[in-house]
XYZ file of C-alpha atoms in Angstrom:
731
model
C 31.075 36.872 7.907
C 27.892 34.994 7.053
C 25.234 36.068 4.569
C 22.042 34.567 3.154
C 21.846 35.926 -0.372
C 18.529 35.756 -2.237
C 18.463 35.750 -6.030
C 16.297 34.944 -9.030
C 16.224 31.319 -10.181
C 17.852 32.368 -13.495
C 21.064 33.022 -11.589
C 20.760 36.804 -11.453
C 20.731 38.770 -8.259
C 17.185 39.964 -8.843
C 14.519 39.127 -6.291
C 11.389 37.118 -7.269
C 9.113 39.087 -9.577
C 5.898 37.847 -7.952
C 4.916 36.777 -4.427
C 5.449 33.075 -3.788
C 7.718 32.599 -6.807
C 10.717 30.291 -6.537
C 14.104 31.851 -5.914
C 17.577 30.706 -4.916
C 19.147 30.957 -1.484
C 22.942 31.132 -1.295
C 24.750 30.595 2.018
C 27.926 32.692 1.891
C 30.786 32.536 4.362
C 33.426 35.211 3.848
C 32.067 35.782 0.342
C 32.143 32.106 -0.702
C 28.878 30.326 -1.614
C 29.266 27.106 0.387
C 25.819 25.855 -0.709
C 26.926 25.626 -4.338
C 23.793 27.211 -5.818
C 21.670 24.154 -4.999
C 18.963 25.703 -2.816
C 15.882 26.719 -4.796
C 12.399 27.059 -3.339
C 9.643 29.481 -2.383
C 11.774 31.456 0.035
C 9.098 33.194 2.109
C 8.434 30.170 4.375
C 12.129 29.177 4.281
C 13.441 32.516 5.551
C 10.618 32.747 8.116
C 11.658 29.335 9.473
C 15.290 30.488 9.463
C 14.466 33.523 11.617
C 12.412 31.382 14.012
C 15.227 28.806 14.267
C 17.875 31.418 15.084
C 15.532 32.941 17.682
C 15.172 29.558 19.406
C 18.922 28.980 19.427
C 19.487 32.448 20.886
C 17.647 31.227 23.985
C 18.771 27.569 23.926
C 22.525 27.207 24.290
C 22.490 23.460 23.572
C 19.746 23.231 20.979
C 19.612 22.643 17.257
C 17.095 23.432 14.542
C 16.567 22.422 10.939
C 15.237 24.189 7.868
C 13.842 21.919 5.143
C 14.436 23.212 1.612
C 13.164 22.107 -1.821
C 10.440 19.782 -0.512
C 12.843 18.014 1.826
C 15.624 17.480 -0.702
C 17.993 19.473 1.523
C 18.131 20.158 5.234
C 20.075 23.024 6.756
C 20.927 22.199 10.388
C 21.872 25.039 12.733
C 23.244 24.123 16.167
C 24.646 26.075 19.096
C 28.304 25.445 19.807
C 29.158 27.427 22.910
C 28.884 31.133 22.125
C 28.792 30.410 18.393
C 26.633 28.417 15.989
C 27.452 25.765 13.411
C 25.892 25.250 9.988
C 25.519 21.837 8.350
C 23.848 21.178 4.999
C 22.705 17.655 4.107
C 21.322 16.424 0.786
C 18.654 13.842 1.581
C 17.858 12.553 -1.898
C 19.681 9.367 -2.848
C 22.633 9.238 -2.562
C 22.223 11.169 0.700
C 25.336 12.951 1.912
C 26.586 15.859 4.013
C 27.500 18.755 1.690
C 29.269 20.740 4.391
C 29.552 20.084 8.104
C 29.820 22.220 11.235
C 30.908 25.515 9.691
C 31.278 27.771 12.717
C 29.819 31.297 12.625
C 29.288 34.009 15.199
C 25.765 33.765 16.649
C 25.201 37.513 16.507
C 26.373 37.629 12.872
C 24.037 34.736 12.052
C 21.095 36.602 13.580
C 22.008 39.737 11.588
C 22.171 37.703 8.363
C 18.768 36.078 8.978
C 17.156 39.446 9.785
C 18.632 41.069 6.674
C 17.427 38.235 4.448
C 13.934 38.489 5.915
C 13.772 42.270 5.569
C 15.039 42.050 1.984
C 12.417 39.472 1.024
C 9.435 40.877 2.952
C 8.399 43.573 0.389
C 8.119 40.837 -2.254
C 5.722 38.611 -0.252
C 2.028 38.964 0.480
C -0.783 37.173 2.286
C -0.096 34.538 4.936
C 3.524 34.098 3.881
C 4.239 37.788 4.386
C 2.515 37.675 7.796
C 4.580 34.688 8.939
C 7.817 36.229 7.664
C 7.098 39.496 9.487
C 6.388 37.596 12.720
C 9.641 35.651 12.366
C 11.647 38.844 11.913
C 9.920 40.489 14.887
C 10.444 37.445 17.107
C 14.142 37.389 16.320
C 14.386 41.109 17.077
C 12.656 40.606 20.451
C 14.915 37.815 21.681
C 18.025 39.777 20.678
C 17.145 42.466 23.217
C 18.691 40.132 25.782
C 22.102 38.476 25.604
C 22.132 34.935 24.216
C 21.895 32.153 26.784
C 25.139 30.639 27.987
C 26.017 26.951 27.755
C 25.560 24.845 30.885
C 28.605 23.777 32.807
C 27.878 20.077 32.188
C 30.510 18.354 30.088
C 29.196 16.114 27.345
C 32.083 13.753 26.908
C 32.803 12.887 23.338
C 32.382 9.281 22.336
C 34.706 7.538 19.927
C 34.521 3.940 18.767
C 37.798 2.086 18.726
C 37.362 0.378 15.375
C 34.312 -0.483 13.329
C 31.219 -2.160 14.689
C 30.681 -5.253 12.561
C 27.670 -7.479 12.112
C 27.993 -11.091 10.935
C 24.768 -13.059 10.889
C 24.705 -16.831 11.257
C 25.433 -18.515 7.940
C 25.753 -22.071 9.225
C 24.511 -24.723 6.871
C 24.709 -22.610 3.710
C 27.863 -24.264 2.377
C 30.027 -22.085 0.172
C 28.149 -18.876 0.998
C 30.266 -15.712 0.824
C 27.745 -13.153 2.015
C 29.489 -9.895 2.975
C 28.941 -8.154 6.297
C 28.115 -4.460 6.598
C 29.379 -2.453 9.554
C 30.061 1.110 10.632
C 31.919 3.314 13.038
C 30.836 6.598 14.615
C 32.883 9.588 15.741
C 31.047 11.955 18.044
C 33.869 14.340 18.887
C 31.514 17.239 19.660
C 29.041 15.232 21.780
C 26.065 15.922 19.502
C 24.500 12.533 20.217
C 24.558 13.042 23.987
C 23.220 16.603 23.724
C 20.042 15.563 21.899
C 16.952 16.248 24.019
C 14.032 16.502 21.595
C 13.070 17.521 18.067
C 13.209 16.014 14.612
C 16.237 17.727 13.055
C 19.142 15.597 11.862
C 21.886 17.202 13.957
C 22.327 14.288 16.368
C 22.170 11.731 13.555
C 24.821 13.324 11.350
C 27.744 12.124 13.454
C 30.637 11.352 11.141
C 32.040 7.897 10.556
C 32.435 5.172 7.978
C 30.465 2.375 6.378
C 32.447 -0.846 5.950
C 31.946 -3.909 3.766
C 33.741 -7.079 4.933
C 33.951 -10.494 3.362
C 32.889 -13.656 5.153
C 36.405 -14.049 6.617
C 36.436 -10.544 8.098
C 38.645 -8.929 5.486
C 37.764 -5.365 4.538
C 36.482 -5.032 0.991
C 35.846 -1.287 1.030
C 34.913 1.629 3.276
C 32.854 4.750 2.639
C 33.325 7.963 4.591
C 30.230 9.914 5.625
C 27.380 9.939 8.109
C 26.555 6.267 8.863
C 22.908 7.155 9.460
C 22.472 8.553 5.935
C 24.550 5.810 4.337
C 22.673 2.967 6.029
C 19.288 4.597 5.516
C 19.904 4.687 1.762
C 21.445 1.217 1.743
C 18.469 -0.208 3.655
C 16.107 1.161 0.997
C 18.359 -0.329 -1.686
C 18.241 -3.679 0.108
C 14.455 -3.674 -0.074
C 14.593 -2.833 -3.789
C 17.104 -5.665 -4.221
C 14.531 -8.126 -2.848
C 11.860 -6.685 -5.137
C 14.179 -6.949 -8.151
C 14.961 -10.581 -7.342
C 11.245 -11.404 -7.070
C 10.473 -9.457 -10.237
C 12.792 -11.510 -12.414
C 15.492 -8.862 -12.956
C 18.907 -10.163 -13.985
C 21.134 -7.488 -12.424
C 20.889 -4.938 -9.636
C 23.374 -2.222 -8.577
C 23.873 -1.652 -4.847
C 25.106 1.936 -4.528
C 27.063 2.489 -1.309
C 27.203 6.266 -1.594
C 28.331 9.186 -3.696
C 31.883 8.711 -5.014
C 31.810 5.183 -3.543
C 32.113 1.841 -5.322
C 28.957 0.135 -6.556
C 28.240 -3.501 -5.786
C 26.981 -5.201 -8.932
C 24.595 -8.059 -8.184
C 24.102 -10.823 -10.746
C 20.690 -12.050 -9.601
C 20.575 -15.067 -11.880
C 24.036 -16.258 -10.931
C 23.668 -15.264 -7.240
C 26.981 -13.400 -7.353
C 28.060 -10.012 -6.003
C 30.946 -8.170 -7.683
C 32.950 -5.439 -5.963
C 36.029 -3.889 -7.596
C 36.877 -7.055 -9.489
C 36.152 -9.524 -6.692
C 33.144 -11.868 -6.957
C 31.287 -13.256 -3.937
C 28.766 -16.088 -4.200
C 25.719 -15.141 -2.141
C 21.962 -14.904 -2.285
C 20.076 -11.589 -2.498
C 18.112 -12.431 0.651
C 21.309 -12.947 2.675
C 22.880 -9.697 1.467
C 19.698 -7.781 2.270
C 19.595 -9.405 5.714
C 23.151 -8.246 6.398
C 22.260 -4.674 5.366
C 19.141 -4.544 7.536
C 21.055 -6.011 10.487
C 23.648 -3.241 10.234
C 20.902 -0.590 10.164
C 19.314 -2.156 13.246
C 22.697 -2.215 14.981
C 23.204 1.476 14.242
C 19.892 2.238 15.901
C 20.923 0.176 18.926
C 24.255 2.003 19.269
C 22.631 5.437 19.051
C 19.934 4.523 21.566
C 22.528 3.110 23.950
C 24.319 6.457 23.932
C 21.180 8.553 24.341
C 17.862 6.889 25.147
C 16.015 10.108 24.253
C 16.734 9.351 20.595
C 13.989 6.716 20.786
C 11.567 9.592 20.148
C 13.456 10.875 17.099
C 11.159 10.244 14.098
C 14.000 9.650 11.609
C 15.756 7.096 13.819
C 12.433 5.502 14.760
C 11.652 5.021 11.055
C 15.097 3.528 10.340
C 14.836 1.007 13.191
C 11.240 -0.001 12.460
C 11.923 -0.384 8.736
C 15.012 -2.490 9.435
C 13.082 -4.720 11.835
C 10.222 -5.240 9.361
C 12.638 -5.910 6.516
C 14.580 -8.448 8.574
C 11.326 -10.273 9.233
C 10.617 -10.184 5.502
C 14.023 -11.783 4.830
C 13.272 -14.563 7.280
C 9.906 -15.206 5.668
C 11.333 -15.109 2.145
C 14.077 -17.566 3.056
C 11.624 -20.449 2.755
C 8.213 -21.826 3.589
C 7.306 -22.520 7.199
C 4.701 -25.237 7.234
C 3.089 -26.473 10.421
C 0.250 -28.958 10.001
C -1.556 -29.085 6.657
C -4.979 -27.478 6.524
C -7.848 -29.942 6.587
C -10.097 -28.684 3.803
C -13.828 -29.174 3.936
C -15.303 -31.062 0.987
C -17.418 -28.034 0.104
C -14.274 -26.096 -0.789
C -13.582 -28.601 -3.573
C -16.739 -27.692 -5.450
C -17.086 -24.564 -7.516
C -20.425 -22.745 -7.491
C -22.820 -24.244 -10.019
C -23.670 -20.868 -11.535
C -27.303 -20.677 -10.413
C -30.513 -22.113 -11.833
C -30.802 -23.140 -15.497
C -32.089 -20.716 -18.064
C -35.693 -20.802 -19.188
C -36.103 -22.974 -22.291
C -36.865 -21.675 -25.742
C -36.740 -18.210 -27.273
C -38.114 -15.219 -25.400
C -40.761 -12.831 -26.690
C -41.386 -9.273 -25.545
C -41.865 -8.839 -21.813
C -42.933 -6.053 -19.516
C -42.101 -5.345 -15.909
C -44.637 -4.925 -13.118
C -43.615 -3.005 -9.988
C -43.821 -5.313 -6.969
C -42.545 -2.889 -4.332
C -40.718 0.406 -3.991
C -38.634 1.928 -1.209
C -36.798 5.226 -0.780
C -33.471 5.283 1.054
C -30.723 7.891 1.484
C -28.116 8.021 -1.318
C -26.659 4.551 -1.795
C -22.916 3.950 -1.549
C -22.730 0.159 -1.760
C -24.849 -2.958 -2.328
C -23.851 -6.277 -0.758
C -25.881 -9.277 -1.956
C -26.242 -12.192 0.449
C -28.704 -14.876 -0.639
C -32.273 -13.576 -0.729
C -31.319 -10.321 0.972
C -29.263 -7.287 0.129
C -27.316 -5.107 2.537
C -27.267 -1.460 1.503
C -24.705 0.989 2.850
C -26.253 4.409 2.398
C -25.363 7.949 3.416
C -26.902 7.666 6.889
C -26.212 4.071 7.822
C -26.884 0.453 6.946
C -30.079 -1.269 5.813
C -31.005 -4.869 5.012
C -33.848 -5.573 2.578
C -35.655 -8.733 1.533
C -35.397 -8.919 -2.232
C -38.798 -10.509 -2.834
C -40.994 -7.938 -1.094
C -38.643 -5.066 -0.157
C -39.222 -5.614 3.551
C -36.834 -3.635 5.749
C -35.366 -6.166 8.185
C -32.669 -4.003 9.735
C -31.668 -0.359 9.856
C -28.572 0.820 11.708
C -27.534 4.498 11.847
C -23.821 5.037 11.149
C -21.589 8.075 11.104
C -19.701 9.427 8.137
C -16.675 7.300 7.307
C -17.960 4.176 9.060
C -17.114 0.943 7.246
C -19.111 -2.272 7.138
C -18.034 -5.890 6.579
C -20.618 -8.620 5.986
C -19.674 -12.298 6.188
C -20.385 -14.746 3.384
C -23.091 -16.545 5.413
C -25.850 -15.409 7.790
C -24.474 -14.329 11.130
C -22.885 -11.339 12.839
C -21.613 -8.356 10.896
C -18.928 -5.805 11.695
C -18.664 -2.020 11.728
C -15.445 0.017 11.971
C -15.916 3.551 13.222
C -13.641 6.066 14.984
C -10.786 3.613 15.537
C -12.949 0.821 16.962
C -14.508 -2.355 15.573
C -17.992 -3.372 16.679
C -19.670 -6.737 16.192
C -23.456 -6.758 15.758
C -25.773 -9.728 15.840
C -27.913 -10.694 12.824
C -30.690 -8.367 14.026
C -28.378 -5.428 14.726
C -27.832 -5.830 18.483
C -24.357 -4.763 19.596
C -22.412 -7.802 20.829
C -19.049 -6.182 21.575
C -16.783 -3.283 20.652
C -12.985 -3.305 20.645
C -10.187 -0.946 19.654
C -9.068 -1.802 16.130
C -5.801 -3.807 16.242
C -4.382 -1.888 13.256
C -5.135 1.465 11.716
C -6.827 1.570 8.346
C -9.971 0.432 6.615
C -12.147 -2.568 7.410
C -12.102 -4.338 4.046
C -13.941 -7.606 4.607
C -15.029 -10.417 6.919
C -15.121 -14.212 6.651
C -17.099 -16.519 8.955
C -15.724 -20.084 8.806
C -18.466 -22.681 9.069
C -18.710 -24.495 12.402
C -16.355 -22.065 14.155
C -16.832 -19.329 16.736
C -14.214 -17.168 15.007
C -14.285 -14.446 12.385
C -11.472 -13.409 10.063
C -11.298 -9.658 9.416
C -9.332 -7.967 6.656
C -7.922 -4.738 8.090
C -5.790 -1.910 6.761
C -3.773 -2.426 3.616
C -2.451 -5.929 4.226
C -3.480 -7.337 7.621
C -5.671 -10.243 8.713
C -7.027 -10.673 12.214
C -8.876 -13.691 13.667
C -11.192 -12.675 16.512
C -13.636 -14.457 18.773
C -17.270 -13.880 17.836
C -18.179 -14.111 21.503
C -16.083 -11.281 22.922
C -13.737 -9.949 20.213
C -10.544 -11.408 21.699
C -7.767 -11.515 19.136
C -6.644 -15.090 18.371
C -4.292 -14.447 15.453
C -2.854 -11.390 13.738
C -1.057 -11.692 10.399
C 0.677 -8.550 9.159
C 3.115 -9.192 6.297
C 6.307 -7.158 6.811
C 7.028 -4.254 4.425
C 3.840 -4.986 2.499
C 1.926 -1.972 1.243
C -1.052 -3.938 -0.039
C -2.487 -7.444 -0.210
C -5.293 -9.448 -1.749
C -7.195 -12.254 -0.070
C -9.656 -15.075 -0.695
C -11.501 -17.515 1.559
C -13.190 -20.858 1.047
C -14.140 -23.665 3.411
C -11.774 -23.365 6.345
C -8.930 -21.667 4.490
C -8.098 -17.988 4.139
C -5.279 -17.143 1.725
C -3.453 -13.813 1.808
C -1.097 -12.730 -0.991
C 1.011 -9.726 0.000
C 2.893 -7.294 -2.200
C 6.152 -8.407 -0.539
C 5.913 -11.651 -2.531
C 4.694 -13.937 0.266
C 1.531 -16.042 0.274
C 0.005 -17.073 3.601
C -2.411 -19.918 4.284
C -4.550 -19.401 7.396
C -6.559 -22.200 9.004
C -9.530 -19.999 9.872
C -11.330 -22.553 12.034
C -8.404 -22.899 14.459
C -6.853 -19.421 14.035
C -3.369 -20.557 13.054
C -0.993 -19.848 10.227
C -0.790 -23.194 8.455
C 1.796 -22.310 5.833
C 3.724 -19.465 4.304
C 5.527 -19.618 0.972
C 7.390 -17.112 -1.210
C 5.785 -16.669 -4.626
C 7.849 -16.100 -7.742
C 6.369 -12.573 -7.921
C 3.688 -10.726 -5.986
C 0.128 -11.806 -6.843
C -2.309 -9.137 -7.989
C -5.427 -11.368 -7.889
C -6.320 -14.403 -5.798
C -8.895 -17.206 -5.822
C -9.421 -20.559 -4.092
C -10.850 -23.356 -6.228
C -10.662 -27.160 -6.435
C -8.160 -27.465 -3.608
C -5.867 -24.849 -5.135
C -4.875 -21.324 -4.177
C -4.542 -19.549 -7.521
C -2.826 -16.212 -8.017
C -2.387 -13.831 -10.930
C 1.051 -12.401 -11.672
C 1.644 -9.347 -13.880
C 5.252 -8.873 -14.953
C 6.423 -6.331 -17.555
C 3.464 -6.769 -19.889
C 3.202 -10.546 -19.382
C 0.661 -12.366 -17.219
C 0.917 -15.707 -15.462
C -1.374 -17.884 -13.412
C 0.351 -19.567 -10.483
C -1.370 -22.241 -8.381
C -0.410 -23.793 -5.060
C -1.984 -26.651 -3.166
C -4.407 -25.234 -0.651
C -3.540 -27.626 2.174
C 0.235 -27.083 2.268
C 1.188 -24.278 -0.156
C 3.287 -26.472 -2.453
C 3.501 -25.447 -6.121
C 0.873 -27.058 -8.389
C 1.385 -25.277 -11.723
C 2.386 -22.039 -13.433
C 1.080 -21.068 -16.864
C 1.465 -17.946 -19.010
C -1.763 -16.353 -20.234
C -2.377 -14.266 -23.387
C -3.202 -11.090 -21.446
C -1.385 -7.839 -20.893
C -3.457 -7.114 -17.781
C -5.670 -9.196 -15.511
C -9.306 -8.563 -14.740
C -10.690 -11.213 -12.381
C -10.419 -14.848 -11.288
C -13.498 -16.960 -10.590
C -13.911 -20.639 -9.765
C -15.967 -22.685 -12.197
C -16.533 -26.406 -12.716
C -13.294 -28.057 -13.803
C -11.055 -25.041 -13.383
C -10.949 -21.281 -13.058
C -12.347 -18.537 -15.293
C -9.878 -15.719 -15.940
C -10.721 -12.381 -17.530
C -8.264 -9.818 -18.787
C -7.175 -7.507 -21.574
C -5.555 -9.099 -24.620
C -4.549 -7.896 -28.093
C -8.198 -7.558 -29.171
C -9.517 -6.041 -25.933
C -11.475 -7.879 -23.265
C -10.956 -11.663 -23.325
C -11.859 -14.742 -21.266
C -9.839 -17.901 -20.647
C -10.626 -21.125 -18.809
C -7.657 -22.792 -17.105
C -8.017 -26.385 -15.915
C -6.948 -27.678 -12.509
C -3.822 -29.082 -14.205
C -2.763 -25.690 -15.539
C -3.853 -26.184 -19.160
C -5.726 -23.507 -21.121
C -8.935 -25.302 -22.143
C -10.416 -22.487 -24.197
C -10.023 -18.820 -25.031
C -12.917 -16.539 -26.003
C -12.353 -13.192 -27.735
C -15.714 -11.459 -28.166
C -15.994 -7.784 -29.087
C -16.402 -6.167 -25.664
C -14.167 -3.089 -25.754
C -10.831 -2.294 -24.191
C -11.657 -3.207 -20.588
C -11.546 -6.522 -18.746
C -15.007 -8.161 -18.900
C -17.384 -8.373 -15.948
C -18.934 -11.844 -15.837
C -21.937 -13.719 -14.464
C -22.448 -17.471 -14.783
C -25.887 -19.065 -15.068
C -27.132 -22.402 -16.362
C -23.731 -23.487 -17.663
C -23.314 -20.265 -19.659
C -21.066 -17.281 -19.086
C -22.449 -13.803 -19.668
C -19.741 -11.173 -20.089
C -19.966 -7.427 -20.377
C -17.348 -4.864 -21.330
C -17.350 -1.144 -22.023
C -18.703 -1.624 -25.561
C -20.452 -4.988 -25.734
C -22.036 -8.006 -24.067
C -21.971 -11.693 -24.974
C -22.932 -15.229 -24.036
C -20.280 -17.961 -24.016
C -20.802 -21.715 -23.821
C -17.827 -24.080 -23.578
C -15.574 -21.385 -25.003
C -17.799 -20.556 -27.985
C -19.370 -17.107 -28.346
C -23.090 -17.745 -28.957
C -24.028 -14.104 -29.399
C -22.324 -10.742 -29.124
C -24.225 -7.424 -29.036
C -23.139 -3.806 -28.540
C -23.945 -2.003 -25.291
C -22.692 0.864 -23.169
C -20.590 0.611 -20.014
C -22.098 -0.574 -16.764
C -22.037 -3.188 -14.029
C -21.982 -6.971 -14.455
C -25.038 -8.679 -16.005
C -27.791 -10.204 -13.877
C -29.672 -13.275 -15.131
C -33.175 -14.423 -14.168
C -35.594 -16.778 -15.956
C -33.991 -16.406 -19.363
C -33.566 -12.622 -19.093
C -30.165 -10.901 -19.055
C -30.338 -7.517 -17.313
C -27.611 -4.990 -18.120
C -27.355 -2.102 -15.627
C -26.388 1.293 -16.954
C -27.796 4.698 -17.768
C -30.947 2.811 -18.699
C -31.780 -0.802 -17.988
C -31.436 -3.185 -20.943
C -33.178 -6.578 -20.975
C -31.891 -9.186 -23.421
C -33.042 -12.675 -24.206
C -30.451 -15.088 -22.875
C -30.867 -17.320 -25.924
C -30.461 -14.693 -28.664
C -29.114 -11.508 -27.095
C -31.991 -9.499 -28.590
C -33.888 -6.909 -26.584
C -37.078 -8.386 -25.101
C -38.493 -5.399 -23.271
C -41.838 -4.132 -24.509
C -41.980 -0.742 -26.209
C -42.605 2.066 -23.744
C -41.745 -0.041 -20.706
C -38.215 1.361 -20.482
C -39.529 4.875 -19.834
C -41.172 3.734 -16.610
C -38.120 2.012 -15.176
C -36.016 3.602 -12.449
C -32.334 4.223 -13.034
C -30.295 1.044 -12.902
C -27.074 1.817 -11.052
C -27.601 -1.479 -9.199
C -29.462 -4.569 -10.444
C -30.002 -7.850 -8.586
C -31.961 -10.833 -9.940
C -33.654 -13.265 -7.565
C -34.161 -16.965 -8.259
C -37.897 -16.420 -8.715
C -37.278 -13.858 -11.463
C -37.744 -10.592 -9.568
C -35.396 -7.818 -10.648
C -34.375 -5.461 -7.871
C -33.073 -2.174 -9.243
C -31.799 0.924 -7.527
C -30.136 4.204 -8.306
C -27.413 6.132 -6.539
C -29.979 8.559 -5.116
C -31.584 5.802 -3.037
C -34.677 4.761 -5.025
C -35.137 0.967 -4.941
C -37.819 -1.106 -6.641
C -38.697 -4.746 -7.149
C -39.885 -5.543 -10.690
C -41.582 -8.777 -11.751
C -41.447 -10.054 -15.310
C -44.801 -10.135 -17.108
C -45.872 -11.266 -20.584
C -44.902 -14.323 -22.601
C -41.644 -15.462 -21.045
C -40.680 -18.397 -23.224
C -41.776 -20.600 -26.044
C -40.750 -24.219 -25.634
C -39.337 -25.640 -28.848
């Protein structure tokens, strides 16, 4: 006898007091709760799905269905077995395991139990959940008016492996390596693998078997009984975490083989794996490779038995993850360098920081409107030379900063994304799964299906080349022809959820969260080098022939530099920050901002890896936003602004939060709720009394070389303002 007993979550037999409340579901066979009191959820949708599943199996003599419980923590699998049905309950949270398997019940008794549970729960539900539950009960009642379907006469022969399937990858040339091999066997006595036709339940994948661990000589170290799919799925995830722990500087890592199974203790510093008193000398990358290979082999065995399993989402995910993770192991095993990148001389020079400041001390100034333009609400400003690109609610516009002239206007749909190169030329739009390239005046040059799903995050146009490098999705780079959009190179770091990039001269550098750094020769569309970093880089810059990355590790920060032409290590230095802000090239080194013990701080690191100076102005608890001009650094935090010269704070004034400063002709403009104008020499306000009331909001501020301030607000009002009054007194 089977029964689905519903009770209150406090363990009593009472039903939920309010609609939609959580309750417990007990699966009883002959009065015994085989589910062990584990199943707790909002039972309206669960019991409705149960009724629908039994109704399907009533008509499908070879089918199976699954009911997900507790947000996927458990899965109850119901399958037809001749004139009966079988119940299997799997726990999917790590360590995943089968709690009970193939308990046989009478199909008619199962339908009665599902109907009773639904009828018992229905008075305590309301709204959409009550409607769905009622429909499930009624559907089950309708199908039971006819006898259940009979099994087909076809015989699904059971498959049984004669011994474990082992995987031993090539370890030639790694003298003394004792990397273990992971293998498995499968027992499909009831033919569940061959019977799979469609669906996403786990019935076909829960074939029983063992997971084996063998030493390098083939001797068995241990075996774990269970469903190889669940065991290897968990172990594959653990293998990925093992790689992350090794990159993150951890000293030990436990590899859990399963519940009630031995744990492999990995000494990451000593490159040693310990299992039940035996120690094997091996590298984390090799152990992870062996795990992923076994998972890939399992997928191959299952697909060989039933090709229809290729459409099973759980198996598809296991195989794809294993393939990506194997590629990650290969890439982490060492750098692959082809020909060094030939860097253009321009990439050796850092930007000079703009024109020099006006001499002397500034007096009060006023601002004269030069032009004004109304646009739809502004989402983004992109400054390129003497022009600004504005992404607004209805499309894209390009304005001349000096006179506000509208050079280009392109209507775009909601959700369209725009990428503008660093120099004049074509620009790119991603919309509805396609990427379009437009000429400088907006004419459509070509449109292609996007090579990867996700956002268009940036574009780089290498000088003297007919190629463009596009940053796509979370971590991909794609080199395409400007002429027709043909793809020349696609770099997609395996298992990487995010990446950061930088470009200079002919080099594009990509630092992925999987710990790999890629150097791309943008002019020839080839991967020049690939190296594993000590840890994943969170920030990236290219300066003075170096690719420089920021590493954040358990409250400590490091700057790591590699030679731009071949990826070889140049230096690694620890910085006095707890969190990074930004990296920016400057003459003689790189400017680094971050959060230190006193709040926002700035540090200059030389090209040799030495900290040349450290500035600690009073800026608040955020990383400073910086602008360089005339050899000075102007920094702004949430509570203050300052000017720094050669590491010395020349002035420091309080201010509210806002965007980075803009500097023009001795004036420092601070965007915010209201525009502030400070003298670059003293930090004092230089705006004339009453002038501030006539200024538009300053969500965006851009300063031109001639001294025009272009301001705009989020609502779309833009104006060009020219400085008037006594600008400077020469000392």
